[in-house]
């Protein structure tokens, strides 16, 4: 299998994969990978989402809402929150308990999930609860987004640095 096909297969099997993960998994140097990704992107076979700190690569044809969900599922805290909300609405206190993270971390993550349009705040019996906006789509994407332990560890470390 040539390098281009190897990269495309990696992206198809790991939607939302980070540039650094591709580099690590393929053993390609930065410049070589950059060249190949640029050519593949120009051919329309992948979608590259660039942010100031992270580049994520998705298979071509994914909708913005799908990429947003996958991006959040690759973040340990956001993923725990989303998976918890698949079981039903939850309070802030429940989410802090379930994630085993500080209130500040959960609050920042919930703000991001709400800003991304994945989670909404609702009031039920005088209590603020959190609710998944598109539960059906999230459920369909959860199965394709099961990163390995190494990827979870790498994502957790990058979560720390990207929040600084």
PDB file of C-alpha atoms in Angstrom:
ATOM      1  CA  UNK A   1       0.000   0.000   0.000  1.00  0.00           C
ATOM      2  CA  UNK A   2       1.439   3.377  -0.939  1.00  0.00           C
ATOM      3  CA  UNK A   3       1.653   6.316   1.452  1.00  0.00           C
ATOM      4  CA  UNK A   4      -1.388   8.128   0.093  1.00  0.00           C
ATOM      5  CA  UNK A   5      -3.632   5.076   0.481  1.00  0.00           C
ATOM      6  CA  UNK A   6      -2.169   4.416   3.944  1.00  0.00           C
ATOM      7  CA  UNK A   7      -3.060   7.958   5.037  1.00  0.00           C
ATOM      8  CA  UNK A   8      -6.565   7.786   3.543  1.00  0.00           C
ATOM      9  CA  UNK A   9      -7.242   4.446   5.229  1.00  0.00           C
ATOM     10  CA  UNK A  10      -6.011   5.852   8.556  1.00  0.00           C
ATOM     11  CA  UNK A  11      -8.334   8.876   8.213  1.00  0.00           C
ATOM     12  CA  UNK A  12     -11.306   6.724   7.195  1.00  0.00           C
ATOM     13  CA  UNK A  13     -10.760   4.427  10.197  1.00  0.00           C
ATOM     14  CA  UNK A  14     -10.129   7.335  12.610  1.00  0.00           C
ATOM     15  CA  UNK A  15     -12.283  10.344  11.672  1.00  0.00           C
ATOM     16  CA  UNK A  16     -11.013  13.467  13.399  1.00  0.00           C
ATOM     17  CA  UNK A  17      -7.499  12.109  13.739  1.00  0.00           C
ATOM     18  CA  UNK A  18      -4.901  14.742  14.534  1.00  0.00           C
ATOM     19  CA  UNK A  19      -2.011  15.573  12.270  1.00  0.00           C
ATOM     20  CA  UNK A  20       0.472  14.517  14.970  1.00  0.00           C
ATOM     21  CA  UNK A  21      -1.260  11.142  15.353  1.00  0.00           C
ATOM     22  CA  UNK A  22      -0.949  10.463  11.624  1.00  0.00           C
ATOM     23  CA  UNK A  23       2.715  11.424  11.767  1.00  0.00           C
ATOM     24  CA  UNK A  24       3.300   9.091  14.719  1.00  0.00           C
ATOM     25  CA  UNK A  25       1.341   6.154  13.265  1.00  0.00           C
ATOM     26  CA  UNK A  26       2.812   6.365   9.763  1.00  0.00           C
ATOM     27  CA  UNK A  27       6.361   7.314  10.723  1.00  0.00           C
ATOM     28  CA  UNK A  28       6.317  10.062   8.102  1.00  0.00           C
ATOM     29  CA  UNK A  29       8.287  13.227   8.722  1.00  0.00           C
ATOM     30  CA  UNK A  30       6.452  16.550   9.077  1.00  0.00           C
ATOM     31  CA  UNK A  31       7.238  17.879   5.594  1.00  0.00           C
ATOM     32  CA  UNK A  32       6.454  14.587   3.849  1.00  0.00           C
ATOM     33  CA  UNK A  33       3.112  14.223   5.650  1.00  0.00           C
ATOM     34  CA  UNK A  34       2.247  17.855   4.982  1.00  0.00           C
ATOM     35  CA  UNK A  35       2.915  17.337   1.267  1.00  0.00           C
ATOM     36  CA  UNK A  36       0.778  14.189   1.079  1.00  0.00           C
ATOM     37  CA  UNK A  37      -2.112  15.680   3.090  1.00  0.00           C
ATOM     38  CA  UNK A  38      -2.105  18.769   0.889  1.00  0.00           C
ATOM     39  CA  UNK A  39      -2.307  16.650  -2.268  1.00  0.00           C
ATOM     40  CA  UNK A  40      -5.029  14.395  -0.826  1.00  0.00           C
ATOM     41  CA  UNK A  41      -7.031  17.415   0.360  1.00  0.00           C
ATOM     42  CA  UNK A  42      -6.747  19.067  -3.076  1.00  0.00           C
ATOM     43  CA  UNK A  43      -8.055  15.869  -4.667  1.00  0.00           C
ATOM     44  CA  UNK A  44     -11.135  16.095  -2.424  1.00  0.00           C
ATOM     45  CA  UNK A  45     -10.606  12.801  -0.610  1.00  0.00           C
ATOM     46  CA  UNK A  46     -10.216  14.291   2.886  1.00  0.00           C
ATOM     47  CA  UNK A  47     -11.315  17.356   4.823  1.00  0.00           C
ATOM     48  CA  UNK A  48      -8.729  19.140   6.984  1.00  0.00           C
ATOM     49  CA  UNK A  49     -10.036  21.312   9.822  1.00  0.00           C
ATOM     50  CA  UNK A  50      -7.319  23.701  10.935  1.00  0.00           C
ATOM     51  CA  UNK A  51      -7.413  25.590  14.214  1.00  0.00           C
ATOM     52  CA  UNK A  52      -4.591  27.595  15.763  1.00  0.00           C
ATOM     53  CA  UNK A  53      -3.365  24.643  17.835  1.00  0.00           C
ATOM     54  CA  UNK A  54      -4.714  21.525  16.139  1.00  0.00           C
ATOM     55  CA  UNK A  55      -5.334  20.160  12.673  1.00  0.00           C
ATOM     56  CA  UNK A  56      -7.919  17.381  12.470  1.00  0.00           C
ATOM     57  CA  UNK A  57      -8.473  15.287   9.382  1.00  0.00           C
ATOM     58  CA  UNK A  58     -11.830  13.777   8.386  1.00  0.00           C
ATOM     59  CA  UNK A  59     -13.024  11.651   5.484  1.00  0.00           C
ATOM     60  CA  UNK A  60     -14.514  13.736   2.703  1.00  0.00           C
ATOM     61  CA  UNK A  61     -18.266  14.162   2.822  1.00  0.00           C
ATOM     62  CA  UNK A  62     -18.689  14.550   6.566  1.00  0.00           C
ATOM     63  CA  UNK A  63     -21.086  17.277   7.607  1.00  0.00           C
ATOM     64  CA  UNK A  64     -20.035  20.051   9.996  1.00  0.00           C
ATOM     65  CA  UNK A  65     -22.277  18.688  12.780  1.00  0.00           C
ATOM     66  CA  UNK A  66     -20.679  15.243  12.434  1.00  0.00           C
ATOM     67  CA  UNK A  67     -17.154  16.648  12.613  1.00  0.00           C
ATOM     68  CA  UNK A  68     -18.106  18.681  15.695  1.00  0.00           C
ATOM     69  CA  UNK A  69     -19.421  15.583  17.478  1.00  0.00           C
ATOM     70  CA  UNK A  70     -16.392  13.488  16.544  1.00  0.00           C
ATOM     71  CA  UNK A  71     -14.014  16.244  17.675  1.00  0.00           C
ATOM     72  CA  UNK A  72     -15.704  16.260  21.075  1.00  0.00           C
ATOM     73  CA  UNK A  73     -15.792  12.457  21.328  1.00  0.00           C
ATOM     74  CA  UNK A  74     -12.010  12.472  20.926  1.00  0.00           C
ATOM     75  CA  UNK A  75     -11.708  14.679  24.030  1.00  0.00           C
ATOM     76  CA  UNK A  76     -11.801  12.593  27.224  1.00  0.00           C
ATOM     77  CA  UNK A  77     -13.895  14.940  29.370  1.00  0.00           C
ATOM     78  CA  UNK A  78     -16.300  15.916  26.586  1.00  0.00           C
ATOM     79  CA  UNK A  79     -16.684  12.281  25.603  1.00  0.00           C
ATOM     80  CA  UNK A  80     -17.575  11.268  29.162  1.00  0.00           C
ATOM     81  CA  UNK A  81     -20.167  14.053  29.319  1.00  0.00           C
ATOM     82  CA  UNK A  82     -21.687  13.143  25.953  1.00  0.00           C
ATOM     83  CA  UNK A  83     -21.798   9.439  26.776  1.00  0.00           C
ATOM     84  CA  UNK A  84     -23.421  10.239  30.132  1.00  0.00           C
ATOM     85  CA  UNK A  85     -26.053  12.371  28.393  1.00  0.00           C
ATOM     86  CA  UNK A  86     -26.856   9.472  26.057  1.00  0.00           C
ATOM     87  CA  UNK A  87     -28.370   7.822  29.146  1.00  0.00           C
ATOM     88  CA  UNK A  88     -30.572  10.872  29.731  1.00  0.00           C
ATOM     89  CA  UNK A  89     -30.446  14.450  30.939  1.00  0.00           C
ATOM     90  CA  UNK A  90     -28.029  15.155  33.777  1.00  0.00           C
ATOM     91  CA  UNK A  91     -27.325  17.913  36.272  1.00  0.00           C
ATOM     92  CA  UNK A  92     -24.005  19.700  36.575  1.00  0.00           C
ATOM     93  CA  UNK A  93     -23.354  17.872  39.837  1.00  0.00           C
ATOM     94  CA  UNK A  94     -23.995  14.501  38.161  1.00  0.00           C
ATOM     95  CA  UNK A  95     -21.577  15.366  35.342  1.00  0.00           C
ATOM     96  CA  UNK A  96     -18.841  16.447  37.762  1.00  0.00           C
ATOM     97  CA  UNK A  97     -19.276  13.173  39.631  1.00  0.00           C
ATOM     98  CA  UNK A  98     -19.291  11.059  36.468  1.00  0.00           C
ATOM     99  CA  UNK A  99     -16.235  12.723  34.865  1.00  0.00           C
ATOM    100  CA  UNK A 100     -14.227  12.820  38.091  1.00  0.00           C
ATOM    101  CA  UNK A 101     -12.978  16.245  37.009  1.00  0.00           C
ATOM    102  CA  UNK A 102     -13.036  19.582  38.780  1.00  0.00           C
ATOM    103  CA  UNK A 103     -16.100  21.793  38.534  1.00  0.00           C
ATOM    104  CA  UNK A 104     -14.055  24.308  36.524  1.00  0.00           C
ATOM    105  CA  UNK A 105     -12.991  21.698  33.976  1.00  0.00           C
ATOM    106  CA  UNK A 106     -16.542  20.386  33.579  1.00  0.00           C
ATOM    107  CA  UNK A 107     -17.905  23.928  33.331  1.00  0.00           C
ATOM    108  CA  UNK A 108     -15.451  24.862  30.547  1.00  0.00           C
ATOM    109  CA  UNK A 109     -16.186  21.639  28.705  1.00  0.00           C
ATOM    110  CA  UNK A 110     -19.959  22.131  28.981  1.00  0.00           C
ATOM    111  CA  UNK A 111     -19.608  25.704  27.722  1.00  0.00           C
ATOM    112  CA  UNK A 112     -17.703  24.420  24.703  1.00  0.00           C
ATOM    113  CA  UNK A 113     -20.280  21.667  24.070  1.00  0.00           C
ATOM    114  CA  UNK A 114     -23.100  24.236  24.320  1.00  0.00           C
ATOM    115  CA  UNK A 115     -21.252  26.689  22.050  1.00  0.00           C
ATOM    116  CA  UNK A 116     -20.767  23.871  19.522  1.00  0.00           C
ATOM    117  CA  UNK A 117     -24.526  23.210  19.607  1.00  0.00           C
ATOM    118  CA  UNK A 118     -24.208  19.641  20.875  1.00  0.00           C
ATOM    119  CA  UNK A 119     -25.600  20.179  24.360  1.00  0.00           C
ATOM    120  CA  UNK A 120     -28.267  22.538  25.632  1.00  0.00           C
ATOM    121  CA  UNK A 121     -29.241  23.749  29.067  1.00  0.00           C
ATOM    122  CA  UNK A 122     -32.830  23.057  30.064  1.00  0.00           C
ATOM    123  CA  UNK A 123     -34.759  23.725  33.229  1.00  0.00           C
ATOM    124  CA  UNK A 124     -36.685  20.866  34.756  1.00  0.00           C
ATOM    125  CA  UNK A 125     -38.534  21.240  38.056  1.00  0.00           C
ATOM    126  CA  UNK A 126     -36.483  24.331  38.878  1.00  0.00           C
ATOM    127  CA  UNK A 127     -33.146  22.575  38.241  1.00  0.00           C
ATOM    128  CA  UNK A 128     -30.755  23.275  35.402  1.00  0.00           C
ATOM    129  CA  UNK A 129     -30.124  20.101  33.433  1.00  0.00           C
ATOM    130  CA  UNK A 130     -28.025  19.330  30.373  1.00  0.00           C
ATOM    131  CA  UNK A 131     -29.463  17.608  27.324  1.00  0.00           C
ATOM    132  CA  UNK A 132     -28.042  16.299  24.021  1.00  0.00           C
ATOM    133  CA  UNK A 133     -29.422  18.256  21.086  1.00  0.00           C
ATOM    134  CA  UNK A 134     -29.173  15.468  18.481  1.00  0.00           C
ATOM    135  CA  UNK A 135     -29.070  12.189  20.391  1.00  0.00           C
ATOM    136  CA  UNK A 136     -29.714  10.033  17.315  1.00  0.00           C
ATOM    137  CA  UNK A 137     -26.732  11.434  15.397  1.00  0.00           C
ATOM    138  CA  UNK A 138     -24.473  11.167  18.456  1.00  0.00           C
ATOM    139  CA  UNK A 139     -25.437   7.503  18.921  1.00  0.00           C
ATOM    140  CA  UNK A 140     -24.651   6.750  15.287  1.00  0.00           C
ATOM    141  CA  UNK A 141     -21.189   8.334  15.587  1.00  0.00           C
ATOM    142  CA  UNK A 142     -20.231   6.864  18.966  1.00  0.00           C
ATOM    143  CA  UNK A 143     -19.541   3.434  17.477  1.00  0.00           C
ATOM    144  CA  UNK A 144     -17.043   4.699  14.910  1.00  0.00           C
ATOM    145  CA  UNK A 145     -15.219   6.803  17.487  1.00  0.00           C
ATOM    146  CA  UNK A 146     -13.592   4.396  19.943  1.00  0.00           C
ATOM    147  CA  UNK A 147      -9.958   5.546  20.248  1.00  0.00           C
ATOM    148  CA  UNK A 148      -7.386   3.202  21.712  1.00  0.00           C
ATOM    149  CA  UNK A 149      -5.815   3.748  25.115  1.00  0.00           C
ATOM    150  CA  UNK A 150      -2.761   5.381  23.532  1.00  0.00           C
ATOM    151  CA  UNK A 151      -4.904   7.810  21.554  1.00  0.00           C
ATOM    152  CA  UNK A 152      -6.931   8.626  24.692  1.00  0.00           C
ATOM    153  CA  UNK A 153      -3.722   9.381  26.559  1.00  0.00           C
ATOM    154  CA  UNK A 154      -2.404  11.540  23.719  1.00  0.00           C
ATOM    155  CA  UNK A 155      -5.724  13.391  23.512  1.00  0.00           C
ATOM    156  CA  UNK A 156      -5.807  13.930  27.276  1.00  0.00           C
ATOM    157  CA  UNK A 157      -2.346  15.501  27.229  1.00  0.00           C
ATOM    158  CA  UNK A 158      -3.257  17.705  24.272  1.00  0.00           C
ATOM    159  CA  UNK A 159      -6.515  18.731  26.036  1.00  0.00           C
ATOM    160  CA  UNK A 160      -4.418  20.084  28.877  1.00  0.00           C
ATOM    161  CA  UNK A 161      -2.181  22.090  26.570  1.00  0.00           C
ATOM    162  CA  UNK A 162      -4.977  23.391  24.339  1.00  0.00           C
ATOM    163  CA  UNK A 163      -6.886  24.718  27.351  1.00  0.00           C
ATOM    164  CA  UNK A 164      -3.902  26.778  28.535  1.00  0.00           C
TER     165      UNK A 164
END
